[in-house]
Amino acid sequence: MNIHYLRHVEFEGLGCIKEWAKVPANRLTATKFYEDNKLPFVELFDLLIVMGGPMGVYDERQYPWMKKEKELIAKAIDKNKKVLGICLGAQLIADVLGAKVYKNKEKEIGWLPLNLTEEAKNNSLFSDFKLKPTVFQWHGDTFDIPSGATRIASSEACENQGFIYGDNVAAFQFHLEVTASGIDKMIANCGQELVKAPYIQTAEELRKEEHITSSNEMMISFLNKFVN
């Protein structure tokens, strides 16, 4: 399988997805927008993974490559490629599918409980998910659910935590892929956001590793089912 991922900043990488993808049967390539903005032809990959970042989908003037990125995502969806978006990646997919992306009432930063919808509970893609998993969040924006898509989760602070669209598109606002080193990098680069607020935890709380293994297991389980 040919896997291509879009990486917006150095400090938000694939996390546990990297080891999952690096098997002999796969070819893993990347566009790193902080180094260059060369994008592949959509025919060259089977799975497109769109990662997170601190920018917003509305920041095209500041990040002119974002317009071409959205065009690639749209083409991939249209060509029935598998597409997974995480955090900013989920927001980009929502935007491409015509949904509104905007500031959430509260920022969510930390290990917080997620509520799966009945639709997700009855979908085999999520059969290995806990009913109320604790997942890693770091976002200030949210999105409406695109027309034709199915909401999969919510949280106390954010109603729309993800969706699936058809059988080839998935969008997660939350970070199941995150590793301890990835959290450290986020804190080092965006630690100024860790202010006192209802859904923002301290750096010490963010670094607690008790939920990382279960999050990574849910990510790998989802991917194995999603690509097959």
PDB file of C-alpha atoms in Angstrom:
ATOM      1  CA  MET A   1       0.000   0.000   0.000  1.00  0.00           C
ATOM      2  CA  ASN A   2       1.222   3.490  -0.863  1.00  0.00           C
ATOM      3  CA  ILE A   3       0.744   5.893   2.046  1.00  0.00           C
ATOM      4  CA  HIS A   4       1.315   9.635   1.808  1.00  0.00           C
ATOM      5  CA  TYR A   5       0.998  12.022   4.720  1.00  0.00           C
ATOM      6  CA  LEU A   6       0.778  15.790   4.937  1.00  0.00           C
ATOM      7  CA  ARG A   7       2.780  17.291   7.800  1.00  0.00           C
ATOM      8  CA  HIS A   8       2.225  20.954   8.624  1.00  0.00           C
ATOM      9  CA  VAL A   9       4.806  21.477  11.380  1.00  0.00           C
ATOM     10  CA  GLU A  10       7.865  19.558  12.533  1.00  0.00           C
ATOM     11  CA  PHE A  11       6.472  18.953  16.018  1.00  0.00           C
ATOM     12  CA  GLU A  12       3.333  17.087  14.887  1.00  0.00           C
ATOM     13  CA  GLY A  13       4.342  13.845  13.230  1.00  0.00           C
ATOM     14  CA  LEU A  14       2.727  10.467  12.672  1.00  0.00           C
ATOM     15  CA  GLY A  15       3.296   9.208  16.209  1.00  0.00           C
ATOM     16  CA  CYS A  16       2.404   5.521  16.485  1.00  0.00           C
ATOM     17  CA  ILE A  17       1.126   5.510  12.888  1.00  0.00           C
ATOM     18  CA  LYS A  18       4.733   5.604  11.676  1.00  0.00           C
ATOM     19  CA  GLU A  19       5.541   2.134  13.000  1.00  0.00           C
ATOM     20  CA  TRP A  20       2.222   0.780  11.695  1.00  0.00           C
ATOM     21  CA  ALA A  21       2.975   2.127   8.222  1.00  0.00           C
ATOM     22  CA  LYS A  22       6.597   0.984   8.071  1.00  0.00           C
ATOM     23  CA  VAL A  23       6.175  -2.603   6.927  1.00  0.00           C
ATOM     24  CA  PRO A  24       7.720  -4.117   3.785  1.00  0.00           C
ATOM     25  CA  ALA A  25       4.401  -4.143   1.910  1.00  0.00           C
ATOM     26  CA  ASN A  26       3.972  -0.370   2.325  1.00  0.00           C
ATOM     27  CA  ARG A  27       5.633   2.661   0.793  1.00  0.00           C
ATOM     28  CA  LEU A  28       5.543   5.730   3.041  1.00  0.00           C
ATOM     29  CA  THR A  29       6.090   9.235   1.638  1.00  0.00           C
ATOM     30  CA  ALA A  30       5.436  12.712   2.992  1.00  0.00           C
ATOM     31  CA  THR A  31       4.897  16.349   2.154  1.00  0.00           C
ATOM     32  CA  LYS A  32       6.426  18.512   4.876  1.00  0.00           C
ATOM     33  CA  PHE A  33       5.036  21.991   4.321  1.00  0.00           C
ATOM     34  CA  TYR A  34       7.627  23.573   6.620  1.00  0.00           C
ATOM     35  CA  GLU A  35      10.325  22.366   4.191  1.00  0.00           C
ATOM     36  CA  ASP A  36       8.620  22.352   0.795  1.00  0.00           C
ATOM     37  CA  ASN A  37       5.127  22.148  -0.646  1.00  0.00           C
ATOM     38  CA  LYS A  38       5.529  19.490  -3.312  1.00  0.00           C
ATOM     39  CA  LEU A  39       2.390  17.394  -3.499  1.00  0.00           C
ATOM     40  CA  PRO A  40       2.017  13.992  -5.172  1.00  0.00           C
ATOM     41  CA  PHE A  41      -0.358  13.078  -7.944  1.00  0.00           C
ATOM     42  CA  VAL A  42      -3.435  11.530  -6.366  1.00  0.00           C
ATOM     43  CA  GLU A  43      -2.864   8.351  -8.398  1.00  0.00           C
ATOM     44  CA  LEU A  44       0.376   7.687  -6.497  1.00  0.00           C
ATOM     45  CA  PHE A  45      -1.137   6.850  -3.106  1.00  0.00           C
ATOM     46  CA  ASP A  46      -3.826   4.605  -1.645  1.00  0.00           C
ATOM     47  CA  LEU A  47      -4.068   6.276   1.768  1.00  0.00           C
ATOM     48  CA  LEU A  48      -3.702   9.988   2.525  1.00  0.00           C
ATOM     49  CA  ILE A  49      -3.147  11.032   6.155  1.00  0.00           C
ATOM     50  CA  VAL A  50      -3.534  14.723   6.991  1.00  0.00           C
ATOM     51  CA  MET A  51      -1.865  15.662  10.270  1.00  0.00           C
ATOM     52  CA  GLY A  52      -2.391  18.472  12.776  1.00  0.00           C
ATOM     53  CA  GLY A  53      -0.882  21.904  13.271  1.00  0.00           C
ATOM     54  CA  PRO A  54      -1.494  25.236  15.012  1.00  0.00           C
ATOM     55  CA  MET A  55      -2.770  27.039  11.904  1.00  0.00           C
ATOM     56  CA  GLY A  56      -6.423  27.236  10.867  1.00  0.00           C
ATOM     57  CA  VAL A  57      -8.153  26.219   7.648  1.00  0.00           C
ATOM     58  CA  TYR A  58      -8.888  29.921   7.059  1.00  0.00           C
ATOM     59  CA  ASP A  59      -5.181  30.902   7.075  1.00  0.00           C
ATOM     60  CA  GLU A  60      -4.574  30.533   3.341  1.00  0.00           C
ATOM     61  CA  ARG A  61      -3.031  34.019   3.028  1.00  0.00           C
ATOM     62  CA  GLN A  62      -0.416  33.180   5.630  1.00  0.00           C
ATOM     63  CA  TYR A  63       0.054  29.652   4.296  1.00  0.00           C
ATOM     64  CA  PRO A  64      -0.561  29.837   0.520  1.00  0.00           C
ATOM     65  CA  TRP A  65       0.210  26.138   0.068  1.00  0.00           C
ATOM     66  CA  MET A  66      -3.014  25.359   1.916  1.00  0.00           C
ATOM     67  CA  LYS A  67      -5.127  26.002  -1.175  1.00  0.00           C
ATOM     68  CA  LYS A  68      -3.285  23.282  -3.110  1.00  0.00           C
ATOM     69  CA  GLU A  69      -3.470  21.013  -0.070  1.00  0.00           C
ATOM     70  CA  LYS A  70      -7.256  21.349   0.019  1.00  0.00           C
ATOM     71  CA  GLU A  71      -7.410  20.610  -3.703  1.00  0.00           C
ATOM     72  CA  LEU A  72      -5.420  17.403  -3.184  1.00  0.00           C
ATOM     73  CA  ILE A  73      -7.698  16.307  -0.325  1.00  0.00           C
ATOM     74  CA  ALA A  74     -10.756  16.975  -2.494  1.00  0.00           C
ATOM     75  CA  LYS A  75      -9.270  14.957  -5.380  1.00  0.00           C
ATOM     76  CA  ALA A  76      -8.385  12.077  -3.068  1.00  0.00           C
ATOM     77  CA  ILE A  77     -11.930  11.941  -1.719  1.00  0.00           C
ATOM     78  CA  ASP A  78     -13.369  12.165  -5.234  1.00  0.00           C
ATOM     79  CA  LYS A  79     -11.101   9.325  -6.428  1.00  0.00           C
ATOM     80  CA  ASN A  80     -12.276   7.178  -3.497  1.00  0.00           C
ATOM     81  CA  LYS A  81      -8.850   7.080  -1.879  1.00  0.00           C
ATOM     82  CA  LYS A  82      -8.733   6.382   1.842  1.00  0.00           C
ATOM     83  CA  VAL A  83      -8.338   9.715   3.672  1.00  0.00           C
ATOM     84  CA  LEU A  84      -7.729  10.186   7.398  1.00  0.00           C
ATOM     85  CA  GLY A  85      -7.541  13.617   9.024  1.00  0.00           C
ATOM     86  CA  ILE A  86      -6.312  14.314  12.540  1.00  0.00           C
ATOM     87  CA  CYS A  87      -7.015  17.611  14.362  1.00  0.00           C
ATOM     88  CA  LEU A  88      -6.237  20.285  11.734  1.00  0.00           C
ATOM     89  CA  GLY A  89      -6.454  17.465   9.206  1.00  0.00           C
ATOM     90  CA  ALA A  90     -10.023  16.753  10.298  1.00  0.00           C
ATOM     91  CA  GLN A  91     -10.871  20.445   9.997  1.00  0.00           C
ATOM     92  CA  LEU A  92      -9.394  20.563   6.484  1.00  0.00           C
ATOM     93  CA  ILE A  93     -11.522  17.598   5.430  1.00  0.00           C
ATOM     94  CA  ALA A  94     -14.631  19.244   6.901  1.00  0.00           C
ATOM     95  CA  ASP A  95     -13.813  22.437   5.011  1.00  0.00           C
ATOM     96  CA  VAL A  96     -13.266  20.562   1.741  1.00  0.00           C
ATOM     97  CA  LEU A  97     -16.631  18.824   2.184  1.00  0.00           C
ATOM     98  CA  GLY A  98     -18.378  22.182   2.563  1.00  0.00           C
ATOM     99  CA  ALA A  99     -18.801  22.336   6.344  1.00  0.00           C
ATOM    100  CA  LYS A 100     -18.067  25.391   8.463  1.00  0.00           C
ATOM    101  CA  VAL A 101     -14.884  25.486  10.572  1.00  0.00           C
ATOM    102  CA  TYR A 102     -14.728  28.014  13.399  1.00  0.00           C
ATOM    103  CA  LYS A 103     -13.493  28.777  16.907  1.00  0.00           C
ATOM    104  CA  ASN A 104     -14.864  26.451  19.564  1.00  0.00           C
ATOM    105  CA  LYS A 105     -16.326  28.039  22.694  1.00  0.00           C
ATOM    106  CA  GLU A 106     -13.556  26.464  24.759  1.00  0.00           C
ATOM    107  CA  LYS A 107     -10.069  25.248  23.950  1.00  0.00           C
ATOM    108  CA  GLU A 108      -9.478  21.601  24.759  1.00  0.00           C
ATOM    109  CA  ILE A 109      -5.918  20.702  25.733  1.00  0.00           C
ATOM    110  CA  GLY A 110      -5.204  17.532  27.657  1.00  0.00           C
ATOM    111  CA  TRP A 111      -6.379  14.004  28.378  1.00  0.00           C
ATOM    112  CA  LEU A 112     -10.156  14.274  28.299  1.00  0.00           C
ATOM    113  CA  PRO A 113     -13.080  11.830  28.012  1.00  0.00           C
ATOM    114  CA  LEU A 114     -14.690  11.182  24.648  1.00  0.00           C
ATOM    115  CA  ASN A 115     -18.259  10.008  24.092  1.00  0.00           C
ATOM    116  CA  LEU A 116     -18.867   7.741  21.111  1.00  0.00           C
ATOM    117  CA  THR A 117     -22.149   8.186  19.267  1.00  0.00           C
ATOM    118  CA  GLU A 118     -24.525   5.270  18.793  1.00  0.00           C
ATOM    119  CA  GLU A 119     -23.524   5.235  15.126  1.00  0.00           C
ATOM    120  CA  ALA A 120     -19.875   4.735  16.085  1.00  0.00           C
ATOM    121  CA  LYS A 121     -20.718   2.051  18.641  1.00  0.00           C
ATOM    122  CA  ASN A 122     -22.498   0.111  15.905  1.00  0.00           C
ATOM    123  CA  ASN A 123     -19.718   0.563  13.344  1.00  0.00           C
ATOM    124  CA  SER A 124     -17.111  -2.205  13.152  1.00  0.00           C
ATOM    125  CA  LEU A 125     -14.370   0.382  12.543  1.00  0.00           C
ATOM    126  CA  PHE A 126     -14.681   1.358  16.203  1.00  0.00           C
ATOM    127  CA  SER A 127     -15.334  -2.071  17.709  1.00  0.00           C
ATOM    128  CA  ASP A 128     -12.092  -1.957  19.723  1.00  0.00           C
ATOM    129  CA  PHE A 129     -12.735   1.528  21.089  1.00  0.00           C
ATOM    130  CA  LYS A 130     -13.667   1.954  24.710  1.00  0.00           C
ATOM    131  CA  LEU A 131     -17.184   3.331  25.157  1.00  0.00           C
ATOM    132  CA  LYS A 132     -15.817   6.430  26.879  1.00  0.00           C
ATOM    133  CA  PRO A 133     -12.092   6.569  26.126  1.00  0.00           C
ATOM    134  CA  THR A 134      -9.764   9.207  27.497  1.00  0.00           C
ATOM    135  CA  VAL A 135      -8.001  10.768  24.527  1.00  0.00           C
ATOM    136  CA  PHE A 136      -5.497  13.543  23.910  1.00  0.00           C
ATOM    137  CA  GLN A 137      -6.844  16.887  22.707  1.00  0.00           C
ATOM    138  CA  TRP A 138      -5.102  20.071  21.601  1.00  0.00           C
ATOM    139  CA  HIS A 139      -7.380  22.345  19.605  1.00  0.00           C
ATOM    140  CA  GLY A 140      -9.206  25.653  19.638  1.00  0.00           C
ATOM    141  CA  ASP A 141     -11.249  25.249  16.449  1.00  0.00           C
ATOM    142  CA  THR A 142     -14.150  22.953  15.681  1.00  0.00           C
ATOM    143  CA  PHE A 143     -16.306  22.097  12.665  1.00  0.00           C
ATOM    144  CA  ASP A 144     -19.846  21.337  11.638  1.00  0.00           C
ATOM    145  CA  ILE A 145     -20.532  17.826  10.396  1.00  0.00           C
ATOM    146  CA  PRO A 146     -20.498  17.840   6.571  1.00  0.00           C
ATOM    147  CA  SER A 147     -23.647  16.943   4.682  1.00  0.00           C
ATOM    148  CA  GLY A 148     -23.753  13.195   4.147  1.00  0.00           C
ATOM    149  CA  ALA A 149     -21.249  12.460   6.931  1.00  0.00           C
ATOM    150  CA  THR A 150     -21.893  10.660  10.230  1.00  0.00           C
ATOM    151  CA  ARG A 151     -20.766  12.100  13.577  1.00  0.00           C
ATOM    152  CA  ILE A 152     -18.768   9.576  15.592  1.00  0.00           C
ATOM    153  CA  ALA A 153     -17.994  11.306  18.869  1.00  0.00           C
ATOM    154  CA  SER A 154     -18.461  14.311  21.133  1.00  0.00           C
ATOM    155  CA  SER A 155     -16.975  15.667  24.339  1.00  0.00           C
ATOM    156  CA  GLU A 156     -18.234  17.929  27.093  1.00  0.00           C
ATOM    157  CA  ALA A 157     -16.560  20.955  25.531  1.00  0.00           C
ATOM    158  CA  CYS A 158     -16.902  20.111  21.830  1.00  0.00           C
ATOM    159  CA  GLU A 159     -19.971  18.559  20.220  1.00  0.00           C
ATOM    160  CA  ASN A 160     -18.333  17.435  16.986  1.00  0.00           C
ATOM    161  CA  GLN A 161     -15.223  15.367  17.652  1.00  0.00           C
ATOM    162  CA  GLY A 162     -15.131  13.480  14.398  1.00  0.00           C
ATOM    163  CA  PHE A 163     -17.008  11.970  11.505  1.00  0.00           C
ATOM    164  CA  ILE A 164     -16.887   9.381   8.774  1.00  0.00           C
ATOM    165  CA  TYR A 165     -17.891  10.099   5.197  1.00  0.00           C
ATOM    166  CA  GLY A 166     -18.721   7.190   2.953  1.00  0.00           C
ATOM    167  CA  ASP A 167     -16.430   4.230   3.435  1.00  0.00           C
ATOM    168  CA  ASN A 168     -13.204   6.052   2.604  1.00  0.00           C
ATOM    169  CA  VAL A 169     -12.989   9.203   4.757  1.00  0.00           C
ATOM    170  CA  ALA A 170     -12.467   9.598   8.501  1.00  0.00           C
ATOM    171  CA  ALA A 171     -11.843  12.750  10.528  1.00  0.00           C
ATOM    172  CA  PHE A 172     -10.674  12.772  14.171  1.00  0.00           C
ATOM    173  CA  GLN A 173     -10.447  16.009  16.144  1.00  0.00           C
ATOM    174  CA  PHE A 174      -8.568  14.085  18.832  1.00  0.00           C
ATOM    175  CA  HIS A 175      -5.071  12.553  18.800  1.00  0.00           C
ATOM    176  CA  LEU A 176      -4.987   8.758  19.139  1.00  0.00           C
ATOM    177  CA  GLU A 177      -1.558   8.654  17.488  1.00  0.00           C
ATOM    178  CA  VAL A 178       0.208  10.726  20.122  1.00  0.00           C
ATOM    179  CA  THR A 179       3.358   9.522  21.887  1.00  0.00           C
ATOM    180  CA  ALA A 180       5.185  10.820  24.942  1.00  0.00           C
ATOM    181  CA  SER A 181       7.846  12.500  22.786  1.00  0.00           C
ATOM    182  CA  GLY A 182       5.123  14.025  20.605  1.00  0.00           C
ATOM    183  CA  ILE A 183       3.459  15.557  23.649  1.00  0.00           C
ATOM    184  CA  ASP A 184       6.787  16.982  24.787  1.00  0.00           C
ATOM    185  CA  LYS A 185       7.243  18.623  21.370  1.00  0.00           C
ATOM    186  CA  MET A 186       3.757  20.145  21.462  1.00  0.00           C
ATOM    187  CA  ILE A 187       4.405  21.575  24.916  1.00  0.00           C
ATOM    188  CA  ALA A 188       7.782  22.975  23.827  1.00  0.00           C
ATOM    189  CA  ASN A 189       6.261  24.699  20.790  1.00  0.00           C
ATOM    190  CA  CYS A 190       2.771  25.666  22.000  1.00  0.00           C
ATOM    191  CA  GLY A 191       3.147  25.759  25.763  1.00  0.00           C
ATOM    192  CA  GLN A 192       1.961  29.365  25.869  1.00  0.00           C
ATOM    193  CA  GLU A 193      -1.567  28.023  25.350  1.00  0.00           C
ATOM    194  CA  LEU A 194      -1.521  26.209  28.681  1.00  0.00           C
ATOM    195  CA  VAL A 195      -3.435  28.860  30.598  1.00  0.00           C
ATOM    196  CA  LYS A 196      -5.954  28.311  33.355  1.00  0.00           C
ATOM    197  CA  ALA A 197      -9.258  27.354  31.729  1.00  0.00           C
ATOM    198  CA  PRO A 198     -11.967  24.716  32.235  1.00  0.00           C
ATOM    199  CA  TYR A 199     -10.638  22.260  29.625  1.00  0.00           C
ATOM    200  CA  ILE A 200      -6.923  23.060  29.599  1.00  0.00           C
ATOM    201  CA  GLN A 201      -4.622  20.911  31.692  1.00  0.00           C
ATOM    202  CA  THR A 202      -1.141  21.661  32.992  1.00  0.00           C
ATOM    203  CA  ALA A 203       2.026  20.441  31.302  1.00  0.00           C
ATOM    204  CA  GLU A 204       2.440  17.918  34.106  1.00  0.00           C
ATOM    205  CA  GLU A 205      -1.033  16.498  33.446  1.00  0.00           C
ATOM    206  CA  LEU A 206      -0.388  16.364  29.708  1.00  0.00           C
ATOM    207  CA  ARG A 207       2.762  14.310  30.279  1.00  0.00           C
ATOM    208  CA  LYS A 208       0.934  11.534  32.141  1.00  0.00           C
ATOM    209  CA  GLU A 209       1.439   8.428  30.035  1.00  0.00           C
ATOM    210  CA  GLU A 210      -1.311   6.176  31.419  1.00  0.00           C
ATOM    211  CA  HIS A 211      -3.618   6.631  28.404  1.00  0.00           C
ATOM    212  CA  ILE A 212      -1.038   6.575  25.599  1.00  0.00           C
ATOM    213  CA  THR A 213      -0.984   2.795  25.118  1.00  0.00           C
ATOM    214  CA  SER A 214      -4.761   2.435  24.906  1.00  0.00           C
ATOM    215  CA  SER A 215      -4.984   5.422  22.528  1.00  0.00           C
ATOM    216  CA  ASN A 216      -2.345   3.955  20.241  1.00  0.00           C
ATOM    217  CA  GLU A 217      -4.071   0.568  20.300  1.00  0.00           C
ATOM    218  CA  MET A 218      -7.347   2.180  19.220  1.00  0.00           C
ATOM    219  CA  MET A 219      -5.525   4.034  16.431  1.00  0.00           C
ATOM    220  CA  ILE A 220      -3.875   0.879  15.071  1.00  0.00           C
ATOM    221  CA  SER A 221      -7.083  -1.137  15.328  1.00  0.00           C
ATOM    222  CA  PHE A 222      -8.971   1.548  13.419  1.00  0.00           C
ATOM    223  CA  LEU A 223      -6.318   1.768  10.691  1.00  0.00           C
ATOM    224  CA  ASN A 224      -6.212  -1.999  10.181  1.00  0.00           C
ATOM    225  CA  LYS A 225      -9.959  -2.043   9.552  1.00  0.00           C
ATOM    226  CA  PHE A 226     -10.100   1.245   7.652  1.00  0.00           C
ATOM    227  CA  VAL A 227      -7.620   0.248   4.938  1.00  0.00           C
ATOM    228  CA  ASN A 228      -9.040  -3.236   4.374  1.00  0.00           C
TER     229      ASN A 228
END
